[in-house]
XYZ file of C-alpha atoms in Angstrom:
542
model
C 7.664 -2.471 -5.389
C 4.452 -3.383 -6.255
C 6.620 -9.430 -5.288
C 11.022 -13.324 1.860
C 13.271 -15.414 3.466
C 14.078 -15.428 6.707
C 16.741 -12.814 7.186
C 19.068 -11.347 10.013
C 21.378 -8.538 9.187
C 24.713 -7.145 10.484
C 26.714 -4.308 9.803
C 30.415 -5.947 9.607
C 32.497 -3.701 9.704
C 32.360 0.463 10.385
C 33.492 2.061 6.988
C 32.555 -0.502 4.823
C 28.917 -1.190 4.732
C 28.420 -4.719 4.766
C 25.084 -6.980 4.835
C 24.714 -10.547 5.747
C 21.284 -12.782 5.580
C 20.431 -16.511 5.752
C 19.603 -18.054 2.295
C 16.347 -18.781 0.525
C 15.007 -21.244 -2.159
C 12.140 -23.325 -3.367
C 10.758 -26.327 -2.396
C 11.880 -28.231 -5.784
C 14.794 -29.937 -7.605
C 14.404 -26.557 -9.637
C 14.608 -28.605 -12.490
C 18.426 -29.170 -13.091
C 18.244 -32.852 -13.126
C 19.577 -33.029 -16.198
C 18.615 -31.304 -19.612
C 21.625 -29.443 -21.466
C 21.107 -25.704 -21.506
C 21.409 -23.584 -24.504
C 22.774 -19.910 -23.657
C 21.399 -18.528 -26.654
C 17.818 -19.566 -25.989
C 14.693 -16.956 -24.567
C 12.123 -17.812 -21.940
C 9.175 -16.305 -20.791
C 7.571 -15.196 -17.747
C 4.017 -13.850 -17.027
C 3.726 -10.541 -16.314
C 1.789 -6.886 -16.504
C 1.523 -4.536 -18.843
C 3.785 -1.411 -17.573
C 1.908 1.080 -15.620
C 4.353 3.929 -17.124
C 7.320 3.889 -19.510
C 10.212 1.796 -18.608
C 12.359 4.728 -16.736
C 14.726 3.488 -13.813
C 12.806 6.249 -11.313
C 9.169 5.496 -12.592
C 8.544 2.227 -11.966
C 7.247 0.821 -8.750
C 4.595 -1.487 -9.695
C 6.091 -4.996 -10.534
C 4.648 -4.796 -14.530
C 7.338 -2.215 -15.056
C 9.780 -2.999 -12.020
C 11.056 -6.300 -12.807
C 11.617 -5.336 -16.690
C 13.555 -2.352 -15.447
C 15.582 -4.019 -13.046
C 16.414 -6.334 -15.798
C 17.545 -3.708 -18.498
C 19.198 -1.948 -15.467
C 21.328 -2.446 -12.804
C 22.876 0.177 -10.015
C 24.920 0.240 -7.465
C 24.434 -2.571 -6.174
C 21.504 -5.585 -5.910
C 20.531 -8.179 -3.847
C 21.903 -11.950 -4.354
C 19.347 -14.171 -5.162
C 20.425 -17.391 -3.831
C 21.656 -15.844 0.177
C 19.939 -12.173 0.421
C 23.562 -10.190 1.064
C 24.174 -6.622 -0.525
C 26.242 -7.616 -3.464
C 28.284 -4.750 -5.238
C 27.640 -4.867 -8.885
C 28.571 -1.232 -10.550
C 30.368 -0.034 -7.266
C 33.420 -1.719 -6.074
C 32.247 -0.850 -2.765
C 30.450 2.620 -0.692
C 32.442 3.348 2.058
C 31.359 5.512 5.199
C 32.439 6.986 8.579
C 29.580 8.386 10.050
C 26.581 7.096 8.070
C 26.252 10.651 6.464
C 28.531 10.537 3.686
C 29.336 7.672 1.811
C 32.321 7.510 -0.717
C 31.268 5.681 -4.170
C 34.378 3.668 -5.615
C 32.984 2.706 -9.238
C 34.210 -0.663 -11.373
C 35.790 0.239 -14.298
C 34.218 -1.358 -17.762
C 30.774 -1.264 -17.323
C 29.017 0.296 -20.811
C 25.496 1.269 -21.174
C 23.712 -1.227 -24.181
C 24.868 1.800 -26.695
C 28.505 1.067 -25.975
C 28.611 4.468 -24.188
C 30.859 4.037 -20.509
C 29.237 4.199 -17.515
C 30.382 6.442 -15.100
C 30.283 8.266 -11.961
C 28.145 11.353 -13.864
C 25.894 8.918 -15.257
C 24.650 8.422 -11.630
C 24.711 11.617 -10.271
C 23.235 13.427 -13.454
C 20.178 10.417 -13.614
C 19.825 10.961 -9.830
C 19.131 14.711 -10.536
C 17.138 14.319 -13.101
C 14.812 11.583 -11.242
C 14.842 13.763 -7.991
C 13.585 16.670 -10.195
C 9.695 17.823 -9.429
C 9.344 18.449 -12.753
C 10.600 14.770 -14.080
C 7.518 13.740 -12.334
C 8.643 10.368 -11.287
C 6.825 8.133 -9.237
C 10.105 7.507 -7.330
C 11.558 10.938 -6.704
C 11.215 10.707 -3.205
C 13.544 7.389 -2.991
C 16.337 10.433 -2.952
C 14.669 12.426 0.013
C 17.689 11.932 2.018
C 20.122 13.312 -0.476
C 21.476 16.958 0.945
C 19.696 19.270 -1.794
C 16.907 17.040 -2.482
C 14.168 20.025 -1.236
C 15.997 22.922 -3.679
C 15.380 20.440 -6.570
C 11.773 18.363 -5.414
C 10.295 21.983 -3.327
C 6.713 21.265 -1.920
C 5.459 23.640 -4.278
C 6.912 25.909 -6.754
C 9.737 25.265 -8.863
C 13.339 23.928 -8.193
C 15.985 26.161 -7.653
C 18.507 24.111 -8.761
C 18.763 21.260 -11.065
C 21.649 19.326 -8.888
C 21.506 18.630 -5.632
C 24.244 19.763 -3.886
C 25.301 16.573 -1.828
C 26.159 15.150 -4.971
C 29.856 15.822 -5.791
C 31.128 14.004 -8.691
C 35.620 13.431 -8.114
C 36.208 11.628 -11.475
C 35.035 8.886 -13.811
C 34.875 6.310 -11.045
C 34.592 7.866 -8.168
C 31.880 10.270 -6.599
C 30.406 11.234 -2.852
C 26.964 11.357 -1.515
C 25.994 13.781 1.490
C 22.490 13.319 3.405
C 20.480 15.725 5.479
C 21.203 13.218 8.262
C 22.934 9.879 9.438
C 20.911 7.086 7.898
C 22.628 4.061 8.672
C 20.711 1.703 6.096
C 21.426 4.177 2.965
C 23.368 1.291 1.375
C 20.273 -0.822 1.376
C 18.188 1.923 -0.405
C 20.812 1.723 -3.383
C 19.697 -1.531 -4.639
C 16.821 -0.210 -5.666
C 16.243 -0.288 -9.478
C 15.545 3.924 -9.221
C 19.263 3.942 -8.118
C 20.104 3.237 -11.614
C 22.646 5.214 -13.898
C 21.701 6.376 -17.169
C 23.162 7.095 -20.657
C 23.432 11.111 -21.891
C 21.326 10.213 -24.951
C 18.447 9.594 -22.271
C 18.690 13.484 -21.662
C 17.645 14.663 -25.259
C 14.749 12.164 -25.613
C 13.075 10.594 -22.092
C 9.483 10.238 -23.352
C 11.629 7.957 -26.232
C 13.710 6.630 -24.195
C 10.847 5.469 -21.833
C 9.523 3.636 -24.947
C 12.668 2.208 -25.978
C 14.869 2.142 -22.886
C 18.540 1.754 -22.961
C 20.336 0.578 -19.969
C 23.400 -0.943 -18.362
C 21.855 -4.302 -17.487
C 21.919 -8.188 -18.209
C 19.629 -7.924 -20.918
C 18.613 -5.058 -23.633
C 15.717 -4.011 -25.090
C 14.287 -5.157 -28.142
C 10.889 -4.405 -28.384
C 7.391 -3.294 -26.658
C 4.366 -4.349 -28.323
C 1.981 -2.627 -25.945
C -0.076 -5.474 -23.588
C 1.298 -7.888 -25.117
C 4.721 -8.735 -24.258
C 8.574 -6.405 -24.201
C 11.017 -8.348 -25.648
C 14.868 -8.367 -24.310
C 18.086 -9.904 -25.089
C 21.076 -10.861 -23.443
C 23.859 -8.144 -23.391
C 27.147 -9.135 -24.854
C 29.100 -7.001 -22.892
C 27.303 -7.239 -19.211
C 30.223 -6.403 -16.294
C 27.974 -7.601 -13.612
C 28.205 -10.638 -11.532
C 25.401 -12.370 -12.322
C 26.180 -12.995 -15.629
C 23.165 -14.738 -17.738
C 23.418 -18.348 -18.747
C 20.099 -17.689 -21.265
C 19.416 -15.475 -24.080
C 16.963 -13.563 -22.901
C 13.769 -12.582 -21.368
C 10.578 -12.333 -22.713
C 7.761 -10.884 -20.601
C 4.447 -12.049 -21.787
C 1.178 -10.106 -20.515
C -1.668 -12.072 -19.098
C -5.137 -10.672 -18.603
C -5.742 -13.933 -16.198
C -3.517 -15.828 -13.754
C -5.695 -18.416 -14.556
C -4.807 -18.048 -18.763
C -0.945 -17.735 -17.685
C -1.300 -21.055 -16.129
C -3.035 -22.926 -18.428
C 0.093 -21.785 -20.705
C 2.582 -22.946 -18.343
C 0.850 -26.455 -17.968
C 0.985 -26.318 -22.024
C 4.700 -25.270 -22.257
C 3.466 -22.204 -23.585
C 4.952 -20.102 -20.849
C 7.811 -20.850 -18.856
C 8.053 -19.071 -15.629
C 5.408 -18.360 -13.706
C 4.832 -14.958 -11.131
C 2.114 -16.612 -8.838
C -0.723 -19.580 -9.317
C -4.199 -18.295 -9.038
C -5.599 -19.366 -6.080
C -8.090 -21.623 -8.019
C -4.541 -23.759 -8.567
C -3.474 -23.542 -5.020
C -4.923 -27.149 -4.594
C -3.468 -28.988 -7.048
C -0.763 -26.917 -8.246
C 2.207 -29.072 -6.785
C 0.265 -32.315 -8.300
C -0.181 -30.597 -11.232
C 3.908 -29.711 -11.883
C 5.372 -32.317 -9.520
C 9.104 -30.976 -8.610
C 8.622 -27.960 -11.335
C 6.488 -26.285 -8.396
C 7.880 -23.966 -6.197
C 6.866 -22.854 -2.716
C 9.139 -20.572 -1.221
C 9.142 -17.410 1.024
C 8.584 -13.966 0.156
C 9.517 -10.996 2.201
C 5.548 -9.615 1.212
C 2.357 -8.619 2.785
C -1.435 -7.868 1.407
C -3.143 -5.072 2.387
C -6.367 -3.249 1.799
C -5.798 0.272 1.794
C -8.069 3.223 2.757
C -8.463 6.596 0.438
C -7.686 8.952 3.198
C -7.931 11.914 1.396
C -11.788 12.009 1.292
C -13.909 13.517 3.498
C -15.351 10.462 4.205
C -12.879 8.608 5.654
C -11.008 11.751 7.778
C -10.948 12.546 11.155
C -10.013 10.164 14.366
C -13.329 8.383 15.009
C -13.109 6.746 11.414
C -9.903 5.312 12.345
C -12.231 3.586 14.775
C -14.439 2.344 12.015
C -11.309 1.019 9.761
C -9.980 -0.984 13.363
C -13.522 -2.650 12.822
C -13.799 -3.266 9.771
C -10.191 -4.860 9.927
C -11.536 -7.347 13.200
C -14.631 -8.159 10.716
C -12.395 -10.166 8.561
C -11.651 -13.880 9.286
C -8.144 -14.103 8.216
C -7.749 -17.392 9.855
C -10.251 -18.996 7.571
C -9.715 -17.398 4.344
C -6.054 -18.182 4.310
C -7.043 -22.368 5.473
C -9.738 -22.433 2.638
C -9.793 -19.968 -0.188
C -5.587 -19.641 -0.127
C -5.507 -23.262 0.774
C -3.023 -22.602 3.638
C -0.412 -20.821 1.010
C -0.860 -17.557 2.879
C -0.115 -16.666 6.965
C -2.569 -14.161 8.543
C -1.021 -10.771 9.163
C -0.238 -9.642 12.867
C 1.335 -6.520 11.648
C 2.353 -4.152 8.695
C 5.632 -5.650 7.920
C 6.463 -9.227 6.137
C 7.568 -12.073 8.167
C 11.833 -12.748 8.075
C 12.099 -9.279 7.432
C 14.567 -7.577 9.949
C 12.752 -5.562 12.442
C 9.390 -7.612 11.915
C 7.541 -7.579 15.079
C 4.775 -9.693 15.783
C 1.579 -8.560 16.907
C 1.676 -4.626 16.467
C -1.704 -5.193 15.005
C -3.012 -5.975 18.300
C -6.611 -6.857 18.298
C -7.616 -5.457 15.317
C -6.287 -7.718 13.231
C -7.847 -10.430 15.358
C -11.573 -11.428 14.199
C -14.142 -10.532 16.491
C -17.945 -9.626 14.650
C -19.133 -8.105 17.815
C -16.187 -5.709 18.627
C -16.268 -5.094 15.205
C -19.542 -3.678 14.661
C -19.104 -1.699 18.113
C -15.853 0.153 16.725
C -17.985 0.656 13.846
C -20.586 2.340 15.345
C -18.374 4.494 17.572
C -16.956 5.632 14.777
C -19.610 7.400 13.499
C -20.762 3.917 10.846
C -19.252 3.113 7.214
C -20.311 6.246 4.766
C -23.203 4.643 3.187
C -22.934 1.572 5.194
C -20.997 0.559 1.682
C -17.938 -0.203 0.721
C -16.092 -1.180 -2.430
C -12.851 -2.683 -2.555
C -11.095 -2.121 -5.912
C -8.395 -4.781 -7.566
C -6.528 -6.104 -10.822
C -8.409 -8.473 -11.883
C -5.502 -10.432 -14.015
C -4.558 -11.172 -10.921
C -5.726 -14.180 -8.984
C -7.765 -11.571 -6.517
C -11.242 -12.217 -7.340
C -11.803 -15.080 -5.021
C -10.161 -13.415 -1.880
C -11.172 -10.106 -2.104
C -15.295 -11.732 -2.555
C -14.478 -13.429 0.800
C -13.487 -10.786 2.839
C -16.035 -9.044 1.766
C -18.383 -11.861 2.601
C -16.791 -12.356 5.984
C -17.268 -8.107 6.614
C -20.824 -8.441 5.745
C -21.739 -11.305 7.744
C -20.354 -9.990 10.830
C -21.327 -6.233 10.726
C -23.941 -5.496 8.028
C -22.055 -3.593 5.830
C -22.436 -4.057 2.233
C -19.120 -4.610 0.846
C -18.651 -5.850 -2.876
C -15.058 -6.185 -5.127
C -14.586 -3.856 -8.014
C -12.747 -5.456 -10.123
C -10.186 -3.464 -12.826
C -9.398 -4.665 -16.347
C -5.462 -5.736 -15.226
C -2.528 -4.180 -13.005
C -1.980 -0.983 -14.678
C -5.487 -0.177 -15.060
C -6.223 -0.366 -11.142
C -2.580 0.870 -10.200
C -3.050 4.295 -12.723
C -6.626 4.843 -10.284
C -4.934 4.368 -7.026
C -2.407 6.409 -8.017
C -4.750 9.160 -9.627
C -6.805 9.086 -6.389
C -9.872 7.971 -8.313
C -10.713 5.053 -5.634
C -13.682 5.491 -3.604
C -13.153 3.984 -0.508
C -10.718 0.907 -0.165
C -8.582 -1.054 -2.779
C -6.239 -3.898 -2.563
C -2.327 -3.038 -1.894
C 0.438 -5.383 -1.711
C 4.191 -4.669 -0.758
C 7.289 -6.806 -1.711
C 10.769 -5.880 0.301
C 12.981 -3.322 -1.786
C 15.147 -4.135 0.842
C 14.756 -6.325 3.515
C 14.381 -4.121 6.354
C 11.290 -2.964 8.141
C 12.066 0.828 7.329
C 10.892 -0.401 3.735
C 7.537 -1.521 4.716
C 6.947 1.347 7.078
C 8.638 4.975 5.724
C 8.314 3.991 2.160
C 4.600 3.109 2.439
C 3.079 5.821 5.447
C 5.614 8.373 5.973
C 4.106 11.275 4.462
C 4.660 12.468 0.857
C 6.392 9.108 -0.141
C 6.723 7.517 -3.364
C 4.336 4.860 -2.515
C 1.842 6.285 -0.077
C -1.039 5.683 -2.521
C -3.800 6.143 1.005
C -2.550 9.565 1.281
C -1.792 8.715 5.012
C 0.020 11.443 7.012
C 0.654 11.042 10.829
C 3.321 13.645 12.789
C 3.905 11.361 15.332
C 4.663 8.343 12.461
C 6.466 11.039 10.835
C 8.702 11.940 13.991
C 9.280 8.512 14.716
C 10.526 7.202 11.580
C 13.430 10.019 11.205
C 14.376 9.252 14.660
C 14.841 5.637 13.595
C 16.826 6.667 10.285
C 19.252 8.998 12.019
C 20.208 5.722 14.572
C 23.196 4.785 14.827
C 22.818 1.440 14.214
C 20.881 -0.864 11.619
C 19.455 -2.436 14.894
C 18.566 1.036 16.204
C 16.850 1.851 12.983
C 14.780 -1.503 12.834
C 14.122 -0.871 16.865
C 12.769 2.857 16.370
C 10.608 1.755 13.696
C 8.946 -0.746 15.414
C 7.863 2.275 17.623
C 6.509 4.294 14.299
C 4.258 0.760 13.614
C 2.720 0.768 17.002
C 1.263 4.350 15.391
C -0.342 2.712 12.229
C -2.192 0.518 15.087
C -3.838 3.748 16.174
C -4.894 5.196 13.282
C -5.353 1.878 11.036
C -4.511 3.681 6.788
C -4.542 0.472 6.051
C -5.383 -3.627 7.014
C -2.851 -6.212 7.149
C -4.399 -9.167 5.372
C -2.002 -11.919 5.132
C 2.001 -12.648 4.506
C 2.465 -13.883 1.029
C 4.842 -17.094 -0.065
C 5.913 -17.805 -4.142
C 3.589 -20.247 -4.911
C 5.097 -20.503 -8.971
C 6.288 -23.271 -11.202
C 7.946 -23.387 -14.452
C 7.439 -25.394 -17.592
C 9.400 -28.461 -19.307
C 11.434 -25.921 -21.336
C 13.931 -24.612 -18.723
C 15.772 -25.283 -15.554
C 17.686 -24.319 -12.786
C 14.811 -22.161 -11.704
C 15.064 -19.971 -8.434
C 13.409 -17.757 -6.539
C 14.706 -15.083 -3.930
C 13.066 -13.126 -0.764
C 11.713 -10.509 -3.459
C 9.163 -13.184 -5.018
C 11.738 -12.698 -8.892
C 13.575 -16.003 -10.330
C 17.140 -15.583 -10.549
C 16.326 -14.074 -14.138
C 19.872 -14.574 -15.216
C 20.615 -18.460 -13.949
C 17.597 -19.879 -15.628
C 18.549 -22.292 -18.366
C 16.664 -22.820 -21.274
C 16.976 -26.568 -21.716
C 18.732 -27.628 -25.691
């Protein structure tokens, strides 16, 4: 998903998959210097209107990811305040040989209808997710599953409607079988698509989409299309993290510059990032209610690969220079106000596995060299591009000086095309109805460099919205899954991002950090390495 701290991992112990990571925070009090806190009490946070309905597998845009991971929860999650694999629905997933893992379940857990959760409430939503004709965005999240290609084919229709390295033993206990060792598969089950869901789901998805019923902190209460989704706490939550509010109530902004005009008024409590127009001030502005904290993130410009126009080896040559013709260095000192690093590679600072530099050159500005690649490569079609974004935002100002910066130093005409809000620009990426470049960001599912690399290029996968697809990238990254170590994996993918510097799908821009606040109404306000607050420790001051 389309939102880091610094973070080292370790595998602890053989059989029991174990992850360990230094902590994370913001740079504030985060408010709890004082108030009382009243548990029955909503807050609100500014957010997106949902690119599709709010299904566990179909969401991987933040507008409808952090509402689902909020009605939801899996496996297992990430803990906000250190960045360690926590178990939440398992009681822990035990393997031998990084090929089969053994699912032990916690027994009490209840879906918001009261129904239990069990072991066949993962496997059967698993199946049904994986299924081609489901189509959900994040089917291929269960690629590694043994059976995933008899029930997701490449074309045709399934075979099946299981995959067979599913094998349910009883309520609370099931396996999982992969094609092949992957030695990170526990980190892939935090993600919100991992989620279990209820048999009433079955009979009615398009209604449950609309009115989604999960297993998580909070329940649903209501959707009132771009406008806000409504959500309470659940009564009878099993999980950990336990809420110390009443709710959450996501509130859709057409502006980052409306949502913080609200927060300044106490008209909306959390925020998901200042516009840059606030980057200034911001911490003047809210004093110790600001937060500046790291974010395992990275923004991109990506290229529509599949057209004509932009096909074929020597255009890789003209993306390398149109990457060079942007001055990172100043853009992030003066339009980001120094609240964004310039990118030396595809994956997010902190992140294990991040190497620095795999960009080489091309991410290094140099007009000349620039314009030279350019012209090898056969010119820009047009000698015109447009780069698309969300205009809600905060992108306007950045995106106008890149372009600015690629105009002065090569000659192409480059201009921003700006879309209404998130799910207006995310539904044409997806659809493939960009014409030449658009804006793409990445926040960590799981901090790991296999996230920012198989999950984004490989090809076929859930988020490849260029339409990239390199054999030798390909190759690479399953030689780095099948290690057989997490170091291993985060080693051989460092090998598969030295490809993306040949053929260049997309630019690394810059490495984002939270730059958020909150208002007067709440405290104890945190964020983690995925760019969320701790949703359920924010208290909502009496």
């Amino acid at each position: 998903m389309p939102a880091g701290t610094r973070v080292r991992w370790a595998v602890v112990s053989a059989t029991s998959v174990a992850l360990v990571a230094t902590g994370c925070g913001s740079s504030g009090d985060s408010g709890s210097g004082g108030g009382s806190s009243d548990t029955s009490k909503t807050f609100t946070y500014q957010s997106s209107e949902p690119q599709n309905p709010l299904q566990p597998a179909n969401a991987n845009e933040v507008g409808g990811g952090r509402i689902v991971q909020n009605l939801f929860k899996g496996l297992a999650d990430y803990d906000p305040s250190n960045g360690k694999l926590r178990m939440q629905v398992a009681d822990s997933i035990d393997t031998s040989d990084a090929q089969t893992y053994t699912v032990t379940l916690k027994s009490g857990w209840t879906f918001h209808d009261g129904t239990p959760v069990t072991a066949q409430s993962f496997v059967d939503a698993w199946n049904w997710a994986a299924n081609v004709n489901n189509n959900q965005i994040n089917s291929s999240w269960f690629g590694d599953i043994e059976g995933y290609k008899d029930i997701h084919p490449e074309s045709g229709s399934p075979t099946t409607d299981k995959m067979s390295g599913l094998t349910v033993q009883d309520d609370t206990h099931f396996t999982i079988k992969l094609y092949n060792k992957v030695s990170y598969f526990p980190y892939k089950l935090g993600y919100v698509a991992f989620s279990p869901l209820p048999e009433g789901f079955y009979k009615d998805p398009a209604g449950y989409g609309q009115k989604p019923v999960g297993n998580g902190p909070y329940e649903f209460v209501s959707w009132d299309h771009n406008s806000q989704v409504v959500t309470k706490t659940f009564a009878n939550y099993q999980g950990v993290d336990k809420p110390k509010n009443g709710g959450v109530i996501f509130k859709m902004y057409t502006t980052a510059e409306a949502a913080y005009a609200d927060l300044q008024s106490n008209n909306l409590d959390v925020m998901d990032q200042v516009p840059p127009s606030a980057l200034a001030n911001y911490k003047n502005d809210l004093g110790d209610r600001a937060i500046d904290a790291p974010q395992g993130a990275i923004q991109n410009i990506g290229f529509t690969l599949y057209q004509a126009d932009w096909q074929g080896q020597d255009k890789a040559k003209v993306r390398q220079g149109l990457s060079m013709a942007i001055d990172r260095d100043t853009i992030t000192k003066t339009v980001l106000q120094n609240s964004r690093k310039p990118a030396t590679a595809w994956v997010a600072e902190g992140v294990e596995g991040y190497k620095s530099g795999t960009c080489g050159d091309y991410c290094t500005y140099d007009a000349d060299k620039a314009k030279q690649l350019i012209q090898e490569g056969g010119g820009v079609p047009g000698n015109a591009i447009k780069i698309t974004y969300n205009a809600d935002g905060g992108h306007k100002e950045w995106v106008d000086a890149v372009c600015n910066s690629i105009r002065q130093a090569t000659g192409v005409n480059c201009t921003g095309d700006p879309k209404t809000d998130f799910k207006t620009a995310r539904a044409a990426i997806t659809g493939h109805q960009i014409n030449g470049l658009f804006r793409t960001g990445w926040v960590q599912d799981y901090p790991l460099n296999a996230n920012f690399l198989a999950d984004v290029y490989r090809t076929g996968a859930a988020s490849n919205d260029t339409g990239y697809s390199s054999a030798e990238f390909d190759k690479l990254a399953n030689e780095a899954d099948q290690a057989d170590s997490i170091q291993d994996t985060a080693t051989g993918y460092q090998k598969a991002e030295e490809q993306l510097a040949i053929d260049m799908p997309a630019i690394p821009l810059w490495y984002y950090r939270t730059n958020s606040g909150f208002s007067t109404n709440v405290q104890n306000v945190e964020f983690d390495s995925f760019g969320n607050p701790a949703w359920t420790q924010v208290e909502v001051k009496g």
